[in-house]
Amino acid sequence: MTDVINGRDKNVEQLDNEYVKKQIAKYQEQHRQVVFKRRRLTLLLTITCLIFIFVGFQLFSDHQRLVKLEEIKQEAVADNKVVSDNVSQLKKEVALLKDEDYVAKLARSRFYYSKDGEKVYPIAGQNQNTNEQEDAKVEKAIDRTNGSSTAEE
């Protein structure tokens, strides 16, 4: 019975003629072609998977880079707004400094200059507050300018 399972029966003999040899050769060739096709498909599938994995990693890294660039862009836009506000404030100050009356008033209040025949009576708290306010404005403008240049670095 085990010989029947293995494909051999004691009562069956294989013919040894030209037709049987051609059929066996044909079957073996078909079997080799099937094995070759399987190996080729396995190789093709492996290469395709590797390509998809590589492209997936590239997309992920590009997405991360894009997110980082968006953050840098937002910081740059915020810095640009601060700098443009600072520039507009400084342009206003330059326009005021071109006015001779304003410069004379500023010189008299800050440096105690006076016109001919004019006497200056400084009040201690008032002049210091004005000077401190102007110094604070200047330092704030400098800090905004320095703060935006250090954020870019």
mmCIF file with all atom_site columns, C-alpha atoms in Angstrom:
data_model
loop_
_atom_site.group_PDB
_atom_site.id
_atom_site.type_symbol
_atom_site.label_atom_id
_atom_site.label_alt_id
_atom_site.label_comp_id
_atom_site.label_asym_id
_atom_site.label_entity_id
_atom_site.label_seq_id
_atom_site.pdbx_PDB_ins_code
_atom_site.Cartn_x
_atom_site.Cartn_y
_atom_site.Cartn_z
_atom_site.occupancy
_atom_site.B_iso_or_equiv
_atom_site.pdbx_formal_charge
_atom_site.auth_seq_id
_atom_site.auth_comp_id
_atom_site.auth_asym_id
_atom_site.auth_atom_id
_atom_site.pdbx_PDB_model_num
ATOM 1   C CA . MET A 1 1   ? 0.000  0.000   0.000   1.00 0.00 ? 1   MET A CA 1
ATOM 2   C CA . THR A 1 2   ? 2.863  2.431   0.704   1.00 0.00 ? 2   THR A CA 1
ATOM 3   C CA . ASP A 1 3   ? 4.088  1.915   -2.846  1.00 0.00 ? 3   ASP A CA 1
ATOM 4   C CA . VAL A 1 4   ? 0.698  3.073   -4.139  1.00 0.00 ? 4   VAL A CA 1
ATOM 5   C CA . ILE A 1 5   ? 0.972  6.242   -2.062  1.00 0.00 ? 5   ILE A CA 1
ATOM 6   C CA . ASN A 1 6   ? 4.470  6.957   -3.367  1.00 0.00 ? 6   ASN A CA 1
ATOM 7   C CA . GLY A 1 7   ? 3.185  6.692   -6.911  1.00 0.00 ? 7   GLY A CA 1
ATOM 8   C CA . ARG A 1 8   ? 4.399  3.226   -7.652  1.00 0.00 ? 8   ARG A CA 1
ATOM 9   C CA . ASP A 1 9   ? 2.362  0.159   -7.868  1.00 0.00 ? 9   ASP A CA 1
ATOM 10  C CA . LYS A 1 10  ? 3.968  -3.242  -8.132  1.00 0.00 ? 10  LYS A CA 1
ATOM 11  C CA . ASN A 1 11  ? 1.655  -4.159  -10.946 1.00 0.00 ? 11  ASN A CA 1
ATOM 12  C CA . VAL A 1 12  ? 2.348  -0.968  -12.982 1.00 0.00 ? 12  VAL A CA 1
ATOM 13  C CA . GLU A 1 13  ? 5.515  -0.551  -14.965 1.00 0.00 ? 13  GLU A CA 1
ATOM 14  C CA . GLN A 1 14  ? 6.708  2.527   -16.741 1.00 0.00 ? 14  GLN A CA 1
ATOM 15  C CA . LEU A 1 15  ? 7.231  2.288   -20.463 1.00 0.00 ? 15  LEU A CA 1
ATOM 16  C CA . ASP A 1 16  ? 10.672 3.118   -21.701 1.00 0.00 ? 16  ASP A CA 1
ATOM 17  C CA . ASN A 1 17  ? 9.990  4.486   -25.155 1.00 0.00 ? 17  ASN A CA 1
ATOM 18  C CA . GLU A 1 18  ? 10.556 7.753   -27.003 1.00 0.00 ? 18  GLU A CA 1
ATOM 19  C CA . TYR A 1 19  ? 7.091  9.225   -26.290 1.00 0.00 ? 19  TYR A CA 1
ATOM 20  C CA . VAL A 1 20  ? 7.379  8.740   -22.525 1.00 0.00 ? 20  VAL A CA 1
ATOM 21  C CA . LYS A 1 21  ? 10.864 10.264  -22.511 1.00 0.00 ? 21  LYS A CA 1
ATOM 22  C CA . LYS A 1 22  ? 9.560  13.339  -24.414 1.00 0.00 ? 22  LYS A CA 1
ATOM 23  C CA . GLN A 1 23  ? 6.644  13.719  -21.981 1.00 0.00 ? 23  GLN A CA 1
ATOM 24  C CA . ILE A 1 24  ? 8.960  13.473  -18.959 1.00 0.00 ? 24  ILE A CA 1
ATOM 25  C CA . ALA A 1 25  ? 11.343 16.040  -20.522 1.00 0.00 ? 25  ALA A CA 1
ATOM 26  C CA . LYS A 1 26  ? 8.394  18.323  -21.309 1.00 0.00 ? 26  LYS A CA 1
ATOM 27  C CA . TYR A 1 27  ? 7.109  18.046  -17.716 1.00 0.00 ? 27  TYR A CA 1
ATOM 28  C CA . GLN A 1 28  ? 10.580 18.772  -16.297 1.00 0.00 ? 28  GLN A CA 1
ATOM 29  C CA . GLU A 1 29  ? 10.950 21.834  -18.569 1.00 0.00 ? 29  GLU A CA 1
ATOM 30  C CA . GLN A 1 30  ? 7.549  23.151  -17.464 1.00 0.00 ? 30  GLN A CA 1
ATOM 31  C CA . HIS A 1 31  ? 8.507  22.552  -13.851 1.00 0.00 ? 31  HIS A CA 1
ATOM 32  C CA . ARG A 1 32  ? 11.787 24.502  -14.330 1.00 0.00 ? 32  ARG A CA 1
ATOM 33  C CA . GLN A 1 33  ? 9.871  27.361  -15.971 1.00 0.00 ? 33  GLN A CA 1
ATOM 34  C CA . VAL A 1 34  ? 7.411  27.509  -13.076 1.00 0.00 ? 34  VAL A CA 1
ATOM 35  C CA . VAL A 1 35  ? 10.275 27.567  -10.552 1.00 0.00 ? 35  VAL A CA 1
ATOM 36  C CA . PHE A 1 36  ? 12.041 30.266  -12.605 1.00 0.00 ? 36  PHE A CA 1
ATOM 37  C CA . LYS A 1 37  ? 8.859  32.375  -12.749 1.00 0.00 ? 37  LYS A CA 1
ATOM 38  C CA . ARG A 1 38  ? 8.351  32.038  -8.985  1.00 0.00 ? 38  ARG A CA 1
ATOM 39  C CA . ARG A 1 39  ? 11.926 33.117  -8.282  1.00 0.00 ? 39  ARG A CA 1
ATOM 40  C CA . ARG A 1 40  ? 11.618 36.019  -10.710 1.00 0.00 ? 40  ARG A CA 1
ATOM 41  C CA . LEU A 1 41  ? 8.338  37.165  -9.132  1.00 0.00 ? 41  LEU A CA 1
ATOM 42  C CA . THR A 1 42  ? 9.814  36.844  -5.636  1.00 0.00 ? 42  THR A CA 1
ATOM 43  C CA . LEU A 1 43  ? 12.813 38.966  -6.678  1.00 0.00 ? 43  LEU A CA 1
ATOM 44  C CA . LEU A 1 44  ? 10.548 41.517  -8.352  1.00 0.00 ? 44  LEU A CA 1
ATOM 45  C CA . LEU A 1 45  ? 8.312  41.689  -5.275  1.00 0.00 ? 45  LEU A CA 1
ATOM 46  C CA . THR A 1 46  ? 11.341 42.137  -2.987  1.00 0.00 ? 46  THR A CA 1
ATOM 47  C CA . ILE A 1 47  ? 12.760 44.934  -5.155  1.00 0.00 ? 47  ILE A CA 1
ATOM 48  C CA . THR A 1 48  ? 9.359  46.644  -5.281  1.00 0.00 ? 48  THR A CA 1
ATOM 49  C CA . CYS A 1 49  ? 9.003  46.466  -1.494  1.00 0.00 ? 49  CYS A CA 1
ATOM 50  C CA . LEU A 1 50  ? 12.486 47.930  -1.036  1.00 0.00 ? 50  LEU A CA 1
ATOM 51  C CA . ILE A 1 51  ? 11.648 50.776  -3.398  1.00 0.00 ? 51  ILE A CA 1
ATOM 52  C CA . PHE A 1 52  ? 8.406  51.523  -1.535  1.00 0.00 ? 52  PHE A CA 1
ATOM 53  C CA . ILE A 1 53  ? 10.224 51.480  1.801   1.00 0.00 ? 53  ILE A CA 1
ATOM 54  C CA . PHE A 1 54  ? 12.905 53.845  0.469   1.00 0.00 ? 54  PHE A CA 1
ATOM 55  C CA . VAL A 1 55  ? 10.296 56.220  -0.980  1.00 0.00 ? 55  VAL A CA 1
ATOM 56  C CA . GLY A 1 56  ? 8.335  56.082  2.287   1.00 0.00 ? 56  GLY A CA 1
ATOM 57  C CA . PHE A 1 57  ? 11.379 57.100  4.315   1.00 0.00 ? 57  PHE A CA 1
ATOM 58  C CA . GLN A 1 58  ? 12.103 59.906  1.856   1.00 0.00 ? 58  GLN A CA 1
ATOM 59  C CA . LEU A 1 59  ? 8.526  61.194  2.126   1.00 0.00 ? 59  LEU A CA 1
ATOM 60  C CA . PHE A 1 60  ? 8.688  61.061  5.912   1.00 0.00 ? 60  PHE A CA 1
ATOM 61  C CA . SER A 1 61  ? 12.000 62.934  6.060   1.00 0.00 ? 61  SER A CA 1
ATOM 62  C CA . ASP A 1 62  ? 10.749 65.509  3.532   1.00 0.00 ? 62  ASP A CA 1
ATOM 63  C CA . HIS A 1 63  ? 7.627  66.025  5.614   1.00 0.00 ? 63  HIS A CA 1
ATOM 64  C CA . GLN A 1 64  ? 9.728  66.546  8.754   1.00 0.00 ? 64  GLN A CA 1
ATOM 65  C CA . ARG A 1 65  ? 11.936 69.007  6.875   1.00 0.00 ? 65  ARG A CA 1
ATOM 66  C CA . LEU A 1 66  ? 8.858  70.846  5.593   1.00 0.00 ? 66  LEU A CA 1
ATOM 67  C CA . VAL A 1 67  ? 7.448  71.175  9.115   1.00 0.00 ? 67  VAL A CA 1
ATOM 68  C CA . LYS A 1 68  ? 10.780 72.537  10.337  1.00 0.00 ? 68  LYS A CA 1
ATOM 69  C CA . LEU A 1 69  ? 10.925 75.045  7.466   1.00 0.00 ? 69  LEU A CA 1
ATOM 70  C CA . GLU A 1 70  ? 7.378  76.186  8.226   1.00 0.00 ? 70  GLU A CA 1
ATOM 71  C CA . GLU A 1 71  ? 8.416  76.882  11.836  1.00 0.00 ? 71  GLU A CA 1
ATOM 72  C CA . ILE A 1 72  ? 11.447 78.833  10.645  1.00 0.00 ? 72  ILE A CA 1
ATOM 73  C CA . LYS A 1 73  ? 9.228  80.775  8.231   1.00 0.00 ? 73  LYS A CA 1
ATOM 74  C CA . GLN A 1 74  ? 6.806  81.698  11.018  1.00 0.00 ? 74  GLN A CA 1
ATOM 75  C CA . GLU A 1 75  ? 9.694  82.884  13.185  1.00 0.00 ? 75  GLU A CA 1
ATOM 76  C CA . ALA A 1 76  ? 11.090 84.908  10.280  1.00 0.00 ? 76  ALA A CA 1
ATOM 77  C CA . VAL A 1 77  ? 7.706  86.508  9.604   1.00 0.00 ? 77  VAL A CA 1
ATOM 78  C CA . ALA A 1 78  ? 7.373  87.442  13.277  1.00 0.00 ? 78  ALA A CA 1
ATOM 79  C CA . ASP A 1 79  ? 10.914 88.859  13.312  1.00 0.00 ? 79  ASP A CA 1
ATOM 80  C CA . ASN A 1 80  ? 10.210 90.754  10.108  1.00 0.00 ? 80  ASN A CA 1
ATOM 81  C CA . LYS A 1 81  ? 7.126  92.321  11.688  1.00 0.00 ? 81  LYS A CA 1
ATOM 82  C CA . VAL A 1 82  ? 9.122  93.378  14.749  1.00 0.00 ? 82  VAL A CA 1
ATOM 83  C CA . VAL A 1 83  ? 11.902 94.815  12.608  1.00 0.00 ? 83  VAL A CA 1
ATOM 84  C CA . SER A 1 84  ? 9.485  96.653  10.294  1.00 0.00 ? 84  SER A CA 1
ATOM 85  C CA . ASP A 1 85  ? 7.728  98.153  13.330  1.00 0.00 ? 85  ASP A CA 1
ATOM 86  C CA . ASN A 1 86  ? 11.120 99.181  14.696  1.00 0.00 ? 86  ASN A CA 1
ATOM 87  C CA . VAL A 1 87  ? 12.113 100.702 11.352  1.00 0.00 ? 87  VAL A CA 1
ATOM 88  C CA . SER A 1 88  ? 8.877  102.676 11.136  1.00 0.00 ? 88  SER A CA 1
ATOM 89  C CA . GLN A 1 89  ? 9.417  103.956 14.687  1.00 0.00 ? 89  GLN A CA 1
ATOM 90  C CA . LEU A 1 90  ? 12.987 104.942 13.871  1.00 0.00 ? 90  LEU A CA 1
ATOM 91  C CA . LYS A 1 91  ? 11.835 106.702 10.674  1.00 0.00 ? 91  LYS A CA 1
ATOM 92  C CA . LYS A 1 92  ? 9.384  108.717 12.759  1.00 0.00 ? 92  LYS A CA 1
ATOM 93  C CA . GLU A 1 93  ? 12.193 109.637 15.144  1.00 0.00 ? 93  GLU A CA 1
ATOM 94  C CA . VAL A 1 94  ? 14.443 110.635 12.219  1.00 0.00 ? 94  VAL A CA 1
ATOM 95  C CA . ALA A 1 95  ? 11.648 112.801 10.821  1.00 0.00 ? 95  ALA A CA 1
ATOM 96  C CA . LEU A 1 96  ? 11.286 114.460 14.230  1.00 0.00 ? 96  LEU A CA 1
ATOM 97  C CA . LEU A 1 97  ? 15.029 115.016 14.485  1.00 0.00 ? 97  LEU A CA 1
ATOM 98  C CA . LYS A 1 98  ? 14.958 116.890 11.171  1.00 0.00 ? 98  LYS A CA 1
ATOM 99  C CA . ASP A 1 99  ? 12.629 119.437 12.781  1.00 0.00 ? 99  ASP A CA 1
ATOM 100 C CA . GLU A 1 100 ? 14.770 122.176 14.330  1.00 0.00 ? 100 GLU A CA 1
ATOM 101 C CA . ASP A 1 101 ? 12.162 123.104 16.924  1.00 0.00 ? 101 ASP A CA 1
ATOM 102 C CA . TYR A 1 102 ? 11.969 119.515 18.181  1.00 0.00 ? 102 TYR A CA 1
ATOM 103 C CA . VAL A 1 103 ? 15.780 119.247 18.348  1.00 0.00 ? 103 VAL A CA 1
ATOM 104 C CA . ALA A 1 104 ? 15.986 122.517 20.268  1.00 0.00 ? 104 ALA A CA 1
ATOM 105 C CA . LYS A 1 105 ? 13.285 121.340 22.693  1.00 0.00 ? 105 LYS A CA 1
ATOM 106 C CA . LEU A 1 106 ? 15.051 118.009 23.110  1.00 0.00 ? 106 LEU A CA 1
ATOM 107 C CA . ALA A 1 107 ? 18.410 119.706 23.747  1.00 0.00 ? 107 ALA A CA 1
ATOM 108 C CA . ARG A 1 108 ? 16.894 122.037 26.324  1.00 0.00 ? 108 ARG A CA 1
ATOM 109 C CA . SER A 1 109 ? 15.081 119.267 28.178  1.00 0.00 ? 109 SER A CA 1
ATOM 110 C CA . ARG A 1 110 ? 17.832 116.661 28.102  1.00 0.00 ? 110 ARG A CA 1
ATOM 111 C CA . PHE A 1 111 ? 21.038 118.629 28.188  1.00 0.00 ? 111 PHE A CA 1
ATOM 112 C CA . TYR A 1 112 ? 19.835 121.831 29.890  1.00 0.00 ? 112 TYR A CA 1
ATOM 113 C CA . TYR A 1 113 ? 20.664 124.086 26.950  1.00 0.00 ? 113 TYR A CA 1
ATOM 114 C CA . SER A 1 114 ? 19.047 127.451 26.973  1.00 0.00 ? 114 SER A CA 1
ATOM 115 C CA . LYS A 1 115 ? 18.438 130.348 24.646  1.00 0.00 ? 115 LYS A CA 1
ATOM 116 C CA . ASP A 1 116 ? 20.225 133.620 25.160  1.00 0.00 ? 116 ASP A CA 1
ATOM 117 C CA . GLY A 1 117 ? 18.868 135.316 28.237  1.00 0.00 ? 117 GLY A CA 1
ATOM 118 C CA . GLU A 1 118 ? 16.827 132.276 29.280  1.00 0.00 ? 118 GLU A CA 1
ATOM 119 C CA . LYS A 1 119 ? 17.232 130.703 32.699  1.00 0.00 ? 119 LYS A CA 1
ATOM 120 C CA . VAL A 1 120 ? 16.634 127.019 33.268  1.00 0.00 ? 120 VAL A CA 1
ATOM 121 C CA . TYR A 1 121 ? 15.087 125.791 36.499  1.00 0.00 ? 121 TYR A CA 1
ATOM 122 C CA . PRO A 1 122 ? 15.117 122.016 36.371  1.00 0.00 ? 122 PRO A CA 1
ATOM 123 C CA . ILE A 1 123 ? 12.635 120.133 38.472  1.00 0.00 ? 123 ILE A CA 1
ATOM 124 C CA . ALA A 1 124 ? 14.340 116.997 39.797  1.00 0.00 ? 124 ALA A CA 1
ATOM 125 C CA . GLY A 1 125 ? 11.658 114.364 39.228  1.00 0.00 ? 125 GLY A CA 1
ATOM 126 C CA . GLN A 1 126 ? 10.213 115.680 35.986  1.00 0.00 ? 126 GLN A CA 1
ATOM 127 C CA . ASN A 1 127 ? 13.412 115.795 33.923  1.00 0.00 ? 127 ASN A CA 1
ATOM 128 C CA . GLN A 1 128 ? 14.631 112.417 35.138  1.00 0.00 ? 128 GLN A CA 1
ATOM 129 C CA . ASN A 1 129 ? 11.339 110.753 34.240  1.00 0.00 ? 129 ASN A CA 1
ATOM 130 C CA . THR A 1 130 ? 11.451 112.223 30.736  1.00 0.00 ? 130 THR A CA 1
ATOM 131 C CA . ASN A 1 131 ? 15.068 111.129 30.257  1.00 0.00 ? 131 ASN A CA 1
ATOM 132 C CA . GLU A 1 132 ? 14.325 107.671 31.603  1.00 0.00 ? 132 GLU A CA 1
ATOM 133 C CA . GLN A 1 133 ? 11.333 107.320 29.293  1.00 0.00 ? 133 GLN A CA 1
ATOM 134 C CA . GLU A 1 134 ? 13.381 108.330 26.258  1.00 0.00 ? 134 GLU A CA 1
ATOM 135 C CA . ASP A 1 135 ? 16.250 106.035 27.294  1.00 0.00 ? 135 ASP A CA 1
ATOM 136 C CA . ALA A 1 136 ? 13.774 103.209 27.761  1.00 0.00 ? 136 ALA A CA 1
ATOM 137 C CA . LYS A 1 137 ? 12.392 103.811 24.253  1.00 0.00 ? 137 LYS A CA 1
ATOM 138 C CA . VAL A 1 138 ? 15.876 103.748 22.763  1.00 0.00 ? 138 VAL A CA 1
ATOM 139 C CA . GLU A 1 139 ? 16.853 100.586 24.665  1.00 0.00 ? 139 GLU A CA 1
ATOM 140 C CA . LYS A 1 140 ? 13.568 98.922  23.699  1.00 0.00 ? 140 LYS A CA 1
ATOM 141 C CA . ALA A 1 141 ? 14.221 99.685  20.032  1.00 0.00 ? 141 ALA A CA 1
ATOM 142 C CA . ILE A 1 142 ? 17.768 98.339  20.340  1.00 0.00 ? 142 ILE A CA 1
ATOM 143 C CA . ASP A 1 143 ? 16.532 95.196  22.098  1.00 0.00 ? 143 ASP A CA 1
ATOM 144 C CA . ARG A 1 144 ? 13.929 94.593  19.400  1.00 0.00 ? 144 ARG A CA 1
ATOM 145 C CA . THR A 1 145 ? 16.577 94.965  16.720  1.00 0.00 ? 145 THR A CA 1
ATOM 146 C CA . ASN A 1 146 ? 19.085 92.723  18.536  1.00 0.00 ? 146 ASN A CA 1
ATOM 147 C CA . GLY A 1 147 ? 16.402 90.215  19.481  1.00 0.00 ? 147 GLY A CA 1
ATOM 148 C CA . SER A 1 148 ? 15.366 89.732  15.862  1.00 0.00 ? 148 SER A CA 1
ATOM 149 C CA . SER A 1 149 ? 18.962 89.339  14.640  1.00 0.00 ? 149 SER A CA 1
ATOM 150 C CA . THR A 1 150 ? 19.786 86.732  17.302  1.00 0.00 ? 150 THR A CA 1
ATOM 151 C CA . ALA A 1 151 ? 16.628 84.749  16.505  1.00 0.00 ? 151 ALA A CA 1
ATOM 152 C CA . GLU A 1 152 ? 17.769 84.508  12.864  1.00 0.00 ? 152 GLU A CA 1
ATOM 153 C CA . GLU A 1 153 ? 21.083 82.986  13.873  1.00 0.00 ? 153 GLU A CA 1
#
